[in-house]
mmCIF file of C-alpha atoms in Angstrom:
data_model
loop_
_atom_site.group_PDB
_atom_site.id
_atom_site.type_symbol
_atom_site.label_atom_id
_atom_site.label_comp_id
_atom_site.label_asym_id
_atom_site.label_seq_id
_atom_site.Cartn_x
_atom_site.Cartn_y
_atom_site.Cartn_z
ATOM 1 C CA MET D 1 -37.182 179.570 -66.163
ATOM 2 C CA ARG D 2 -38.365 178.307 -62.798
ATOM 3 C CA VAL D 3 -36.409 179.453 -59.732
ATOM 4 C CA LEU D 4 -34.946 176.746 -57.541
ATOM 5 C CA PRO D 5 -33.598 177.226 -54.026
ATOM 6 C CA GLY D 6 -29.844 177.549 -53.803
ATOM 7 C CA ALA D 7 -27.106 179.630 -55.371
ATOM 8 C CA LEU D 8 -27.245 178.124 -58.854
ATOM 9 C CA SER D 9 -29.814 179.643 -61.221
ATOM 10 C CA PRO D 10 -31.304 177.607 -64.090
ATOM 11 C CA LEU D 11 -31.305 180.833 -66.110
ATOM 12 C CA GLU D 12 -27.486 180.905 -65.868
ATOM 13 C CA VAL D 13 -27.398 177.351 -67.191
ATOM 14 C CA ALA D 14 -29.731 178.239 -70.071
ATOM 15 C CA LYS D 15 -27.562 181.186 -71.107
ATOM 16 C CA ARG D 16 -24.421 179.032 -70.947
ATOM 17 C CA LEU D 17 -26.118 176.357 -73.067
ATOM 18 C CA GLU D 18 -26.921 179.031 -75.649
ATOM 19 C CA ARG D 19 -23.318 180.246 -75.673
ATOM 20 C CA VAL D 20 -21.900 176.733 -76.051
ATOM 21 C CA MET D 21 -24.387 176.053 -78.850
ATOM 22 C CA GLU D 22 -23.243 179.224 -80.629
ATOM 23 C CA GLU D 23 -19.567 178.324 -80.202
ATOM 24 C CA GLY D 24 -20.172 174.845 -81.582
ATOM 25 C CA LYS D 25 -21.907 175.836 -84.828
ATOM 26 C CA PHE D 26 -20.505 174.448 -88.063
ATOM 27 C CA LEU D 27 -21.240 174.838 -91.761
ATOM 28 C CA GLY D 28 -22.943 172.057 -93.688
ATOM 29 C CA VAL D 29 -23.649 171.949 -97.415
ATOM 30 C CA SER D 30 -26.353 174.607 -97.367
ATOM 31 C CA ARG D 31 -27.168 175.137 -93.678
ATOM 32 C CA ILE D 32 -25.466 176.092 -90.436
ATOM 33 C CA TYR D 33 -25.718 173.294 -87.891
ATOM 34 C CA VAL D 34 -25.348 173.341 -84.107
ATOM 35 C CA PRO D 35 -24.589 170.465 -81.730
ATOM 36 C CA SER D 36 -27.599 168.651 -80.342
ATOM 37 C CA ARG D 37 -26.109 166.914 -77.282
ATOM 38 C CA TYR D 38 -25.129 168.806 -74.135
ATOM 39 C CA ARG D 39 -23.764 167.727 -70.781
ATOM 40 C CA VAL D 40 -24.167 169.943 -67.727
ATOM 41 C CA LEU D 41 -21.590 169.141 -65.021
ATOM 42 C CA LEU D 42 -22.624 170.162 -61.503
ATOM 43 C CA HIS D 43 -21.406 169.840 -57.943
ATOM 44 C CA PRO D 44 -23.106 166.739 -56.437
ATOM 45 C CA ASP D 45 -25.283 168.938 -54.163
ATOM 46 C CA ASP D 46 -26.433 171.076 -57.087
ATOM 47 C CA GLU D 47 -26.980 168.011 -59.262
ATOM 48 C CA GLU D 48 -29.212 166.562 -56.552
ATOM 49 C CA MET D 49 -31.211 169.807 -56.498
ATOM 50 C CA PHE D 50 -31.575 169.812 -60.287
ATOM 51 C CA ARG D 51 -32.550 166.152 -60.268
ATOM 52 C CA LEU D 52 -35.725 166.988 -58.346
ATOM 53 C CA SER D 53 -36.997 168.904 -61.385
ATOM 54 C CA ALA D 54 -34.803 167.318 -64.053
ATOM 55 C CA ASP D 55 -37.569 166.518 -66.540
ATOM 56 C CA SER D 56 -39.142 169.978 -66.324
ATOM 57 C CA LEU D 57 -35.792 171.751 -66.550
ATOM 58 C CA ARG D 58 -34.643 169.594 -69.455
ATOM 59 C CA GLU D 59 -37.871 170.446 -71.290
ATOM 60 C CA GLU D 60 -37.410 174.166 -70.602
ATOM 61 C CA PHE D 61 -33.772 174.133 -71.690
ATOM 62 C CA THR D 62 -34.686 172.237 -74.862
ATOM 63 C CA ARG D 63 -37.415 174.742 -75.742
ATOM 64 C CA TYR D 64 -34.998 177.592 -75.071
ATOM 65 C CA LEU D 65 -32.310 176.128 -77.352
ATOM 66 C CA HIS D 66 -34.880 175.481 -80.076
ATOM 67 C CA SER D 67 -35.987 179.109 -79.844
ATOM 68 C CA CYS D 68 -32.414 180.425 -79.971
ATOM 69 C CA ALA D 69 -31.506 178.188 -82.913
ATOM 70 C CA GLU D 70 -34.647 179.163 -84.825
ATOM 71 C CA LYS D 71 -34.039 182.893 -84.334
ATOM 72 C CA ALA D 72 -30.445 182.547 -85.549
ATOM 73 C CA GLY D 73 -31.392 180.339 -88.508
ATOM 74 C CA TYR D 74 -29.434 177.337 -87.211
ATOM 75 C CA GLU D 75 -30.339 173.688 -87.771
ATOM 76 C CA PRO D 76 -29.838 171.262 -84.848
ATOM 77 C CA SER D 77 -27.788 168.246 -85.937
ATOM 78 C CA GLY D 78 -30.339 166.004 -84.229
ATOM 79 C CA PRO D 79 -32.921 166.106 -81.423
ATOM 80 C CA PHE D 80 -31.664 168.209 -78.515
ATOM 81 C CA GLN D 81 -30.492 166.055 -75.598
ATOM 82 C CA ILE D 82 -29.415 167.536 -72.273
ATOM 83 C CA VAL D 83 -28.051 165.497 -69.380
ATOM 84 C CA PHE D 84 -27.079 166.564 -65.845
ATOM 85 C CA GLU D 85 -24.059 164.908 -64.269
ATOM 86 C CA ALA D 86 -22.475 165.229 -60.844
ATOM 87 C CA SER D 87 -18.745 165.975 -60.649
ATOM 88 C CA ASP D 88 -16.585 166.443 -57.573
ATOM 89 C CA ALA D 89 -14.313 168.642 -59.706
ATOM 90 C CA ILE D 90 -17.021 171.338 -59.893
ATOM 91 C CA ARG D 91 -17.396 173.731 -56.982
ATOM 92 C CA ARG D 92 -20.805 174.248 -55.408
ATOM 93 C CA GLY D 93 -22.715 176.985 -57.181
ATOM 94 C CA ARG D 94 -20.615 176.545 -60.326
ATOM 95 C CA PHE D 95 -21.191 174.412 -63.388
ATOM 96 C CA GLN D 96 -19.712 173.471 -66.742
ATOM 97 C CA VAL D 97 -21.460 172.835 -70.072
ATOM 98 C CA GLU D 98 -19.986 170.601 -72.765
ATOM 99 C CA ALA D 99 -21.371 170.038 -76.242
ATOM 100 C CA GLY D 100 -21.220 166.567 -77.707
ATOM 101 C CA ALA D 101 -19.639 166.221 -81.127
ATOM 102 C CA SER D 102 -22.995 165.471 -82.663
ATOM 103 C CA HIS D 103 -22.192 166.562 -86.188
ATOM 104 C CA GLY D 104 -24.517 164.041 -87.757
ATOM 105 C CA LEU D 105 -23.402 161.587 -90.376
ATOM 106 C CA GLN D 106 -20.868 162.646 -92.997
ATOM 107 C CA LEU D 107 -20.384 161.336 -96.513
ATOM 108 C CA LEU D 108 -16.896 161.619 -97.980
ATOM 109 C CA VAL D 109 -16.690 161.337 -101.785
ATOM 110 C CA ARG D 110 -13.956 158.722 -102.389
ATOM 111 C CA GLU D 111 -14.430 158.390 -106.136
ATOM 112 C CA GLY D 112 -16.383 160.445 -108.633
ATOM 113 C CA TYR D 113 -16.936 163.917 -109.997
ATOM 114 C CA GLN D 114 -16.743 165.548 -106.544
ATOM 115 C CA LYS D 115 -13.857 163.514 -105.097
ATOM 116 C CA GLY D 116 -12.759 164.866 -101.719
ATOM 117 C CA LYS D 117 -15.997 166.717 -100.994
ATOM 118 C CA ILE D 118 -17.726 166.108 -97.664
ATOM 119 C CA PHE D 119 -21.511 166.179 -97.263
ATOM 120 C CA LEU D 120 -23.365 166.333 -93.959
ATOM 121 C CA CYS D 121 -26.548 164.435 -93.146
ATOM 122 C CA ALA D 122 -28.227 165.671 -89.985
ATOM 123 C CA GLU D 123 -29.719 163.161 -87.554
ATOM 124 C CA ALA D 124 -33.186 164.673 -87.856
ATOM 125 C CA GLY D 125 -35.527 163.910 -90.722
ATOM 126 C CA GLU D 126 -34.512 162.416 -94.049
ATOM 127 C CA THR D 127 -31.609 163.468 -96.281
ATOM 128 C CA ILE D 128 -32.095 163.003 -100.024
ATOM 129 C CA LEU D 129 -29.083 162.087 -102.181
ATOM 130 C CA GLY D 130 -29.433 162.862 -105.861
ATOM 131 C CA ARG D 131 -28.691 165.007 -108.886
ATOM 132 C CA GLY D 132 -31.779 167.195 -108.564
ATOM 133 C CA GLU D 133 -31.738 170.740 -107.184
ATOM 134 C CA ASP D 134 -34.037 169.673 -104.337
ATOM 135 C CA ALA D 135 -31.562 167.051 -103.039
ATOM 136 C CA GLU D 136 -29.856 167.938 -99.736
ATOM 137 C CA VAL D 137 -26.775 165.992 -100.879
ATOM 138 C CA ARG D 138 -26.455 166.994 -104.520
ATOM 139 C CA ILE D 139 -24.255 164.660 -106.574
ATOM 140 C CA THR D 140 -23.217 166.043 -109.976
ATOM 141 C CA ASP D 141 -22.996 162.627 -111.587
ATOM 142 C CA PRO D 142 -25.043 161.974 -114.760
ATOM 143 C CA ARG D 143 -25.652 158.343 -113.693
ATOM 144 C CA VAL D 144 -27.242 159.476 -110.424
ATOM 145 C CA SER D 145 -31.027 159.937 -110.423
ATOM 146 C CA HIS D 146 -32.579 163.263 -109.431
ATOM 147 C CA GLN D 147 -33.761 161.632 -106.194
ATOM 148 C CA HIS D 148 -31.534 158.577 -105.943
ATOM 149 C CA ALA D 149 -31.459 157.505 -102.291
ATOM 150 C CA ALA D 150 -32.369 158.705 -98.806
ATOM 151 C CA ILE D 151 -30.462 158.509 -95.530
ATOM 152 C CA PHE D 152 -32.501 158.490 -92.333
ATOM 153 C CA PHE D 153 -32.156 157.423 -88.716
ATOM 154 C CA LYS D 154 -34.112 154.645 -87.037
ATOM 155 C CA ASP D 155 -33.665 153.937 -83.328
ATOM 156 C CA GLY D 156 -30.697 156.329 -83.381
ATOM 157 C CA LYS D 157 -28.857 154.456 -86.129
ATOM 158 C CA PRO D 158 -28.404 155.487 -89.782
ATOM 159 C CA ARG D 159 -29.980 153.648 -92.699
ATOM 160 C CA ILE D 160 -30.038 154.160 -96.463
ATOM 161 C CA ARG D 161 -32.965 153.488 -98.783
ATOM 162 C CA ASP D 162 -32.951 153.419 -102.586
ATOM 163 C CA LEU D 163 -35.638 155.681 -104.085
ATOM 164 C CA GLU D 164 -36.348 153.513 -107.127
ATOM 165 C CA SER D 165 -33.300 154.983 -108.838
ATOM 166 C CA LYS D 166 -32.480 154.088 -112.453
ATOM 167 C CA ASN D 167 -29.018 152.626 -111.726
ATOM 168 C CA GLY D 168 -29.556 151.353 -108.191
ATOM 169 C CA THR D 169 -27.749 151.843 -104.878
ATOM 170 C CA VAL D 170 -24.835 149.603 -103.883
ATOM 171 C CA HIS D 171 -23.845 149.247 -100.214
ATOM 172 C CA SER D 172 -20.684 147.318 -99.319
ATOM 173 C CA GLY D 173 -20.686 145.595 -102.706
ATOM 174 C CA HIS D 174 -24.377 144.598 -102.735
ATOM 175 C CA GLU D 175 -27.277 146.316 -104.480
ATOM 176 C CA ILE D 176 -29.860 147.164 -101.829
ATOM 177 C CA GLN D 177 -33.344 148.517 -101.344
ATOM 178 C CA GLU D 178 -32.687 149.455 -97.719
ATOM 179 C CA SER D 179 -29.742 148.785 -95.432
ATOM 180 C CA ALA D 180 -28.195 149.801 -92.106
ATOM 181 C CA LEU D 181 -25.068 151.968 -92.292
ATOM 182 C CA SER D 182 -21.914 151.841 -90.165
ATOM 183 C CA ASP D 183 -18.808 153.982 -89.943
ATOM 184 C CA GLY D 184 -16.446 153.239 -92.826
ATOM 185 C CA ASP D 185 -19.072 151.667 -95.104
ATOM 186 C CA LEU D 186 -18.922 152.431 -98.830
ATOM 187 C CA VAL D 187 -22.014 153.435 -100.785
ATOM 188 C CA GLU D 188 -21.996 153.544 -104.585
ATOM 189 C CA ILE D 189 -24.527 155.578 -106.553
ATOM 190 C CA GLY D 190 -23.868 156.036 -110.254
ATOM 191 C CA ASP D 191 -20.108 156.444 -110.693
ATOM 192 C CA THR D 192 -19.747 158.031 -107.257
ATOM 193 C CA ILE D 193 -18.418 156.171 -104.207
ATOM 194 C CA LEU D 194 -19.222 157.633 -100.798
ATOM 195 C CA GLU D 195 -17.608 156.679 -97.489
ATOM 196 C CA VAL D 196 -19.797 156.839 -94.399
ATOM 197 C CA VAL D 197 -18.243 158.740 -91.472
ATOM 198 C CA TRP D 198 -20.309 158.260 -88.325
ATOM 199 C CA LYS D 199 -19.054 157.545 -84.825
ATOM 200 C CA GLY D 200 -22.411 156.741 -83.272
ATOM 201 C CA SER D 201 -24.008 158.049 -80.102
ATOM 202 C CA GLY D 202 -22.028 155.683 -77.868
ATOM 203 C CA GLU D 203 -18.695 157.228 -78.912
ATOM 204 C CA ARG D 204 -19.653 160.869 -78.754
#
């Protein structure tokens, strides 16, 4: 970590970020996830100092969190994002780190063989829904294909795509090939109905 003039050390911030990441970990279907969004609150004078090297520091902090998560076997719930904000409530030389509730998108089984179960889809990469053992969201429904559908994020917003499944994918009452998802939407695959739980980046 580079050393900046003043009482506040970027190394202290990095260690606090690591601790907050550790405290915020949560269990998914088969992986342990950690929050991906962090807010560093600083005294206005310290925030001004950090702002001079904000891009470099953000890159260093991101690499550090990636390294810590990889060593611990954690999966970030999305791309790491770190913002610096000034707050008059913070004393000079002190700081506060908050983790955003970036727990990805959740699928709640409303109807079907696994009613009540909650699945997590991280905001990085593509999550496969299906009956096969290689599906991240495994649905034990005989009318669900081995690789039935995929959930992915485009421009920060979730979408679902049918993977040429035998019985099709229904979103909000309509059979689709690909569609945008919103909080509260219902997705039907086979005899299973899934409710989308996602608050979006603007509400986190």
